[in-house]
């Protein structure tokens, strides 16, 4: 399976914020959209960074509540690993596991096309296992279609 298959199911909507957005506003955006990370982008198509709930927590622990008035550019990850839509899901799973991050922007031709989360990966894996289980159960019980 390819990342494009996941995006086809979940959609390609990506929540972005410009780098000057305050961390307090970022928290509101994350809560409103019920997501764990946003891509930092001035115009919504180039990836300048990514900032997650973990980044916020770490910054709060290090600098206290004053971090809420800082721009997201002060806490974002700037060396963002991205994947292309044709990337194999297994390769992205490995990338996320090895580097311990939960969100990967999908970029094609320098343009942001989507974001895949660990939740998307897990949902896909569960769906695959359920399909295999159902097929095997049908085979065992003789209910082949």
mmCIF file of C-alpha atoms in Angstrom:
data_model
loop_
_atom_site.group_PDB
_atom_site.id
_atom_site.type_symbol
_atom_site.label_atom_id
_atom_site.label_comp_id
_atom_site.label_asym_id
_atom_site.label_seq_id
_atom_site.Cartn_x
_atom_site.Cartn_y
_atom_site.Cartn_z
ATOM 1 C CA UNK A 1 0.000 0.000 0.000
ATOM 2 C CA UNK A 2 1.138 3.526 -0.759
ATOM 3 C CA UNK A 3 0.693 6.768 1.166
ATOM 4 C CA UNK A 4 -1.516 8.063 -1.654
ATOM 5 C CA UNK A 5 -3.976 5.258 -0.813
ATOM 6 C CA UNK A 6 -4.264 6.527 2.753
ATOM 7 C CA UNK A 7 -4.725 10.110 1.571
ATOM 8 C CA UNK A 8 -7.421 8.981 -0.851
ATOM 9 C CA UNK A 9 -9.406 7.587 2.100
ATOM 10 C CA UNK A 10 -8.708 10.243 4.749
ATOM 11 C CA UNK A 11 -8.524 13.239 2.430
ATOM 12 C CA UNK A 12 -5.768 15.694 1.737
ATOM 13 C CA UNK A 13 -6.830 18.543 4.010
ATOM 14 C CA UNK A 14 -3.862 19.927 5.936
ATOM 15 C CA UNK A 15 -4.056 22.420 8.771
ATOM 16 C CA UNK A 16 -1.219 24.933 8.574
ATOM 17 C CA UNK A 17 -0.227 28.018 10.537
ATOM 18 C CA UNK A 18 2.194 30.789 9.587
ATOM 19 C CA UNK A 19 5.436 30.962 11.613
ATOM 20 C CA UNK A 20 4.411 34.123 13.462
ATOM 21 C CA UNK A 21 1.338 32.446 15.014
ATOM 22 C CA UNK A 22 1.593 32.465 18.803
ATOM 23 C CA UNK A 23 1.866 29.196 20.657
ATOM 24 C CA UNK A 24 -1.377 30.084 22.481
ATOM 25 C CA UNK A 25 -3.179 30.395 19.125
ATOM 26 C CA UNK A 26 -1.577 27.137 18.007
ATOM 27 C CA UNK A 27 -3.055 25.385 21.046
ATOM 28 C CA UNK A 28 -6.484 26.700 20.018
ATOM 29 C CA UNK A 29 -5.997 25.445 16.445
ATOM 30 C CA UNK A 30 -4.956 21.990 17.623
ATOM 31 C CA UNK A 31 -7.947 21.766 19.972
ATOM 32 C CA UNK A 32 -10.414 23.097 17.395
ATOM 33 C CA UNK A 33 -9.336 20.606 14.718
ATOM 34 C CA UNK A 34 -8.726 17.781 17.227
ATOM 35 C CA UNK A 35 -5.272 17.095 15.822
ATOM 36 C CA UNK A 36 -1.815 16.584 17.317
ATOM 37 C CA UNK A 37 0.373 18.623 14.964
ATOM 38 C CA UNK A 38 0.303 21.309 12.308
ATOM 39 C CA UNK A 39 2.589 22.166 9.447
ATOM 40 C CA UNK A 40 4.170 25.604 9.661
ATOM 41 C CA UNK A 41 3.811 27.346 6.306
ATOM 42 C CA UNK A 42 3.417 30.959 5.241
ATOM 43 C CA UNK A 43 1.222 30.218 2.241
ATOM 44 C CA UNK A 44 0.020 26.696 2.988
ATOM 45 C CA UNK A 45 1.960 24.829 0.323
ATOM 46 C CA UNK A 46 5.633 24.778 1.389
ATOM 47 C CA UNK A 47 6.737 23.028 4.580
ATOM 48 C CA UNK A 48 8.763 25.419 6.746
ATOM 49 C CA UNK A 49 8.390 23.351 9.894
ATOM 50 C CA UNK A 50 6.088 21.203 11.950
ATOM 51 C CA UNK A 51 4.964 21.676 15.521
ATOM 52 C CA UNK A 52 3.259 19.097 17.698
ATOM 53 C CA UNK A 53 1.715 18.789 21.123
ATOM 54 C CA UNK A 54 4.994 17.288 22.287
ATOM 55 C CA UNK A 55 6.872 20.404 21.161
ATOM 56 C CA UNK A 56 4.491 22.563 23.179
ATOM 57 C CA UNK A 57 4.870 20.441 26.309
ATOM 58 C CA UNK A 58 8.657 20.443 26.057
ATOM 59 C CA UNK A 59 8.747 24.220 25.570
ATOM 60 C CA UNK A 60 6.401 24.763 28.533
ATOM 61 C CA UNK A 61 8.597 22.561 30.720
ATOM 62 C CA UNK A 62 11.734 24.416 29.663
ATOM 63 C CA UNK A 63 10.484 28.027 29.600
ATOM 64 C CA UNK A 64 7.198 28.126 31.461
ATOM 65 C CA UNK A 65 3.909 29.734 30.482
ATOM 66 C CA UNK A 66 5.686 32.652 28.791
ATOM 67 C CA UNK A 67 6.191 30.341 25.806
ATOM 68 C CA UNK A 68 2.495 30.804 24.992
ATOM 69 C CA UNK A 69 3.209 34.329 23.756
ATOM 70 C CA UNK A 70 6.115 33.241 21.555
ATOM 71 C CA UNK A 71 5.732 32.488 17.841
ATOM 72 C CA UNK A 72 5.511 28.856 16.772
ATOM 73 C CA UNK A 73 8.761 29.376 14.882
ATOM 74 C CA UNK A 74 10.464 29.389 18.305
ATOM 75 C CA UNK A 75 9.389 25.806 19.063
ATOM 76 C CA UNK A 76 8.878 24.190 15.656
ATOM 77 C CA UNK A 77 10.934 21.390 14.193
ATOM 78 C CA UNK A 78 12.624 22.849 11.125
ATOM 79 C CA UNK A 79 14.312 19.736 9.759
ATOM 80 C CA UNK A 80 11.113 18.020 8.737
ATOM 81 C CA UNK A 81 11.178 14.586 7.180
ATOM 82 C CA UNK A 82 8.618 14.352 4.420
ATOM 83 C CA UNK A 83 7.433 11.556 2.175
ATOM 84 C CA UNK A 84 6.092 11.426 -1.375
ATOM 85 C CA UNK A 85 2.614 10.100 -2.206
ATOM 86 C CA UNK A 86 4.154 7.013 -3.855
ATOM 87 C CA UNK A 87 6.036 6.025 -0.680
ATOM 88 C CA UNK A 88 5.290 2.534 0.566
ATOM 89 C CA UNK A 89 3.349 2.469 3.835
ATOM 90 C CA UNK A 90 5.833 0.032 5.379
ATOM 91 C CA UNK A 91 8.688 2.462 4.708
ATOM 92 C CA UNK A 92 6.779 5.307 6.362
ATOM 93 C CA UNK A 93 5.949 3.094 9.356
ATOM 94 C CA UNK A 94 9.641 2.334 9.744
ATOM 95 C CA UNK A 95 10.581 6.012 9.397
ATOM 96 C CA UNK A 96 8.077 7.054 12.059
ATOM 97 C CA UNK A 97 9.181 4.301 14.434
ATOM 98 C CA UNK A 98 12.922 4.823 14.023
ATOM 99 C CA UNK A 99 12.766 8.610 14.397
ATOM 100 C CA UNK A 100 9.973 8.644 16.985
ATOM 101 C CA UNK A 101 7.575 11.082 15.391
ATOM 102 C CA UNK A 102 3.865 10.777 14.832
ATOM 103 C CA UNK A 103 3.159 13.012 11.843
ATOM 104 C CA UNK A 104 4.723 13.081 8.383
ATOM 105 C CA UNK A 105 3.930 15.718 5.749
ATOM 106 C CA UNK A 106 3.359 14.355 2.257
ATOM 107 C CA UNK A 107 5.020 16.518 -0.407
ATOM 108 C CA UNK A 108 5.003 16.213 -4.192
ATOM 109 C CA UNK A 109 6.836 18.626 -6.436
ATOM 110 C CA UNK A 110 7.629 20.853 -3.474
ATOM 111 C CA UNK A 111 3.924 21.245 -2.639
ATOM 112 C CA UNK A 112 2.272 19.990 0.556
ATOM 113 C CA UNK A 113 -0.279 17.313 -0.385
ATOM 114 C CA UNK A 114 -1.314 15.943 3.003
ATOM 115 C CA UNK A 115 -0.187 14.703 6.398
ATOM 116 C CA UNK A 116 -0.123 11.095 7.555
ATOM 117 C CA UNK A 117 -0.323 10.421 11.278
ATOM 118 C CA UNK A 118 0.518 7.336 13.266
ATOM 119 C CA UNK A 119 -3.235 7.015 13.826
ATOM 120 C CA UNK A 120 -3.759 6.757 10.067
ATOM 121 C CA UNK A 121 -1.094 4.057 9.877
ATOM 122 C CA UNK A 122 -2.593 2.084 12.776
ATOM 123 C CA UNK A 123 -6.131 2.384 11.352
ATOM 124 C CA UNK A 124 -4.914 1.067 8.020
ATOM 125 C CA UNK A 125 -3.133 -1.856 9.687
ATOM 126 C CA UNK A 126 -6.249 -2.749 11.726
ATOM 127 C CA UNK A 127 -8.399 -2.612 8.571
ATOM 128 C CA UNK A 128 -5.958 -4.934 6.790
ATOM 129 C CA UNK A 129 -5.949 -7.408 9.681
ATOM 130 C CA UNK A 130 -9.741 -7.355 9.906
ATOM 131 C CA UNK A 131 -10.028 -8.034 6.183
ATOM 132 C CA UNK A 132 -7.580 -10.953 6.433
ATOM 133 C CA UNK A 133 -9.421 -12.353 9.462
ATOM 134 C CA UNK A 134 -12.730 -12.154 7.649
ATOM 135 C CA UNK A 135 -11.335 -13.827 4.541
ATOM 136 C CA UNK A 136 -9.805 -16.637 6.603
ATOM 137 C CA UNK A 137 -12.988 -17.129 8.609
ATOM 138 C CA UNK A 138 -15.037 -17.325 5.399
ATOM 139 C CA UNK A 139 -12.573 -19.844 3.970
ATOM 140 C CA UNK A 140 -12.642 -22.017 7.076
ATOM 141 C CA UNK A 141 -16.430 -21.995 7.329
ATOM 142 C CA UNK A 142 -16.872 -22.527 3.579
ATOM 143 C CA UNK A 143 -18.600 -19.194 3.006
ATOM 144 C CA UNK A 144 -16.485 -18.224 0.009
ATOM 145 C CA UNK A 145 -17.869 -15.599 -2.306
#
